[in-house]
Amino acid sequence: MKNQEQVPKIIAALVTRAASIELRFISKNGVANSVGLYSDLIVGVEAPNSTTPPVSMRLGDMQELRFVEAAAYSNCTVIYWQVTVNSEDAIQAACEALEGEGCKTVVGIHHRPDQPKTLCCLMQDPGGNLFGLIINPPYPFMRQPLGRYLAPLAALVAGIALLPILKALKRRPDGPAR
């Protein structure tokens, strides 16, 4: 018997972020029309060179907006969650954990034909909503460079170090005017 309080923590540890948003269409025309619409709609997104599916657009630094032609499960949107560890065993373990919580695997683990290093699977939650799991997405999660955190940290340390000096100046009769 599972401790129900532990289940969300276990599942949350399996994925890191929404890595790919996939819009699924029954026809190439649907893909082409939507690529044009989203290229105009999203500021700062470069329009792709082609509207032949599959089409990928980069959203920000770490997310993909993907347009595909799909006979099955078309005319819907699927969010692919990045599995924490980039291995086939990890995505398999995530699928099994989610199946244990009532989810169903709709399309098993497979490589994307246009991105052979990317592994994904399509699942359905107990409410019938589709979602996916993915490893090695086209725009990987990037930890922020250490330098981004060093400047604020250095300012904090400098402020703490200078605090006694500033307090002493404030108390001196010939110190700065109040």
Coordinates of C-alpha atoms in Angstrom, one line a residue:
M1 CA 0.0 0.0 0.0
K2 CA 1.4 3.4 -1.1
N3 CA 1.6 6.3 1.3
Q4 CA -0.6 8.8 -0.7
E5 CA 1.3 11.8 0.6
Q6 CA 4.5 10.4 -1.0
V7 CA 3.1 9.8 -4.5
P8 CA 3.1 13.5 -5.7
K9 CA 6.7 13.9 -4.4
I10 CA 7.8 10.7 -6.2
I11 CA 6.2 11.8 -9.5
A12 CA 7.4 15.4 -9.2
A13 CA 11.0 14.1 -8.8
L14 CA 10.6 12.2 -12.1
V15 CA 10.2 15.4 -14.3
T16 CA 11.9 18.8 -14.3
R17 CA 9.8 21.0 -16.6
A18 CA 7.4 21.4 -19.5
A19 CA 10.0 21.0 -22.3
S20 CA 7.9 20.7 -25.5
I21 CA 4.4 21.8 -26.4
E22 CA 3.1 19.9 -29.3
L23 CA 0.2 21.0 -31.5
R24 CA -1.2 17.9 -33.3
F25 CA -3.1 18.3 -36.6
I26 CA -4.9 16.0 -38.9
S27 CA -3.6 17.7 -42.1
K28 CA -0.5 19.6 -43.4
N29 CA -2.8 22.6 -44.1
G30 CA -3.6 22.8 -40.4
V31 CA 0.1 22.8 -39.6
A32 CA 0.9 25.5 -42.2
N33 CA -1.9 27.8 -41.1
S34 CA -1.0 27.4 -37.4
V35 CA 2.7 27.9 -38.0
G36 CA 1.8 31.2 -39.7
L37 CA -0.5 32.3 -36.9
Y38 CA 1.9 31.5 -34.1
S39 CA 4.8 33.1 -35.9
D40 CA 2.8 36.3 -36.0
L41 CA 1.3 35.9 -32.5
I42 CA 4.4 35.2 -30.4
V43 CA 6.7 38.2 -30.2
G44 CA 10.4 37.4 -30.6
V45 CA 9.9 34.0 -32.1
E46 CA 11.7 33.5 -35.4
A47 CA 9.4 32.1 -38.1
P48 CA 10.6 28.7 -39.3
N49 CA 11.9 28.3 -42.9
S50 CA 9.3 25.6 -43.7
T51 CA 5.8 24.7 -42.8
T52 CA 6.1 21.1 -43.7
P53 CA 5.5 19.0 -40.6
P54 CA 7.1 18.5 -38.2
V55 CA 7.9 22.1 -37.5
S56 CA 9.7 23.3 -34.3
M57 CA 9.9 26.8 -33.0
R58 CA 12.0 27.8 -30.0
L59 CA 10.1 29.5 -27.1
G60 CA 12.5 31.4 -24.9
D61 CA 15.7 29.6 -23.9
M62 CA 14.4 26.1 -23.0
Q63 CA 11.1 25.3 -24.6
E64 CA 9.9 24.0 -28.0
L65 CA 6.6 24.7 -29.7
R66 CA 6.1 21.8 -32.1
F67 CA 3.6 21.4 -34.9
V68 CA 3.0 17.8 -36.2
E69 CA 0.7 16.0 -38.5
A70 CA -0.8 13.1 -36.7
A71 CA -3.6 10.7 -37.8
A72 CA -4.2 9.5 -34.2
Y73 CA -4.8 11.9 -31.3
S74 CA -5.0 14.9 -33.7
N75 CA -6.5 18.3 -33.2
C76 CA -5.2 18.5 -29.6
T77 CA -2.2 20.0 -27.7
V78 CA 0.2 17.8 -25.8
I79 CA 2.7 19.0 -23.2
Y80 CA 5.8 16.9 -22.9
W81 CA 7.5 16.9 -19.5
Q82 CA 11.2 16.4 -19.4
V83 CA 12.3 13.3 -17.4
T84 CA 14.9 14.2 -14.8
V85 CA 17.6 11.7 -16.0
N86 CA 18.4 11.3 -19.7
S87 CA 18.2 7.6 -20.1
E88 CA 15.7 5.1 -21.5
D89 CA 15.6 3.4 -18.1
A90 CA 14.5 6.7 -16.5
I91 CA 11.7 7.3 -19.0
Q92 CA 10.5 3.7 -18.6
A93 CA 10.5 4.1 -14.8
A94 CA 8.5 7.3 -15.1
C95 CA 6.0 5.6 -17.3
E96 CA 5.6 2.8 -14.9
A97 CA 5.2 5.1 -11.9
L98 CA 2.5 7.1 -13.7
E99 CA 0.8 3.9 -14.8
G100 CA 0.7 2.9 -11.1
E101 CA -1.3 6.1 -10.5
G102 CA -3.9 5.4 -13.1
C103 CA -2.3 6.8 -16.3
K104 CA -2.2 4.8 -19.5
T105 CA 0.6 4.7 -22.1
V106 CA -1.0 5.6 -25.5
V107 CA 2.2 5.5 -27.6
G108 CA 5.2 3.7 -26.1
I109 CA 8.7 5.0 -25.8
H110 CA 10.1 5.9 -29.3
H111 CA 12.6 8.2 -31.0
R112 CA 11.2 11.2 -32.9
P113 CA 11.9 10.6 -36.6
D114 CA 13.2 14.1 -37.1
Q115 CA 15.2 14.2 -33.8
P116 CA 16.7 10.7 -33.4
K117 CA 18.4 11.6 -30.1
T118 CA 15.1 12.5 -28.5
L119 CA 13.0 9.8 -26.8
C120 CA 9.4 10.4 -25.8
C121 CA 6.2 8.6 -25.1
L122 CA 2.5 9.7 -25.1
M123 CA 0.3 9.1 -22.1
Q124 CA -3.2 9.7 -20.9
D125 CA -4.1 10.7 -17.4
P126 CA -7.2 9.3 -15.6
G127 CA -9.3 12.2 -16.8
G128 CA -8.5 11.4 -20.5
N129 CA -6.1 14.3 -21.1
L130 CA -3.0 13.5 -23.1
F131 CA 0.5 14.4 -22.0
G132 CA 4.0 13.2 -22.8
L133 CA 7.3 12.4 -21.3
I134 CA 10.6 13.3 -23.1
I135 CA 14.3 12.9 -22.6
N136 CA 17.0 14.8 -24.5
P137 CA 14.6 17.5 -25.9
P138 CA 15.8 19.9 -28.6
Y139 CA 16.2 22.8 -26.1
P140 CA 17.7 21.2 -23.0
F141 CA 17.3 22.6 -19.5
M142 CA 20.4 24.8 -18.9
R143 CA 21.5 25.6 -15.4
Q144 CA 22.2 29.3 -15.1
P145 CA 25.9 30.1 -15.1
L146 CA 27.4 30.6 -11.7
G147 CA 28.4 34.2 -12.6
R148 CA 24.7 35.1 -12.7
Y149 CA 24.5 34.5 -8.9
L150 CA 28.0 35.8 -8.0
A151 CA 27.3 39.5 -8.5
P152 CA 24.3 39.7 -6.0
L153 CA 26.2 37.4 -3.6
A154 CA 29.3 39.6 -3.7
A155 CA 27.1 42.7 -3.2
L156 CA 25.5 41.1 -0.1
V157 CA 28.9 40.1 1.3
A158 CA 30.3 43.6 0.7
G159 CA 27.3 45.2 2.4
I160 CA 27.6 43.0 5.4
A161 CA 31.4 43.7 5.6
L162 CA 30.9 47.5 5.3
L163 CA 28.0 47.7 7.8
P164 CA 30.2 48.1 10.9
I165 CA 32.2 50.9 9.1
L166 CA 29.0 52.7 8.1
K167 CA 27.5 52.4 11.6
A168 CA 30.8 53.9 13.0
L169 CA 30.7 56.8 10.6
K170 CA 27.1 57.5 11.5
R171 CA 28.1 57.7 15.2
R172 CA 31.1 60.0 14.7
P173 CA 30.5 63.7 15.5
D174 CA 32.3 64.7 12.3
G175 CA 30.5 62.0 10.3
P176 CA 28.0 62.6 7.5
A177 CA 25.2 65.0 8.1
R178 CA 21.9 63.5 9.1

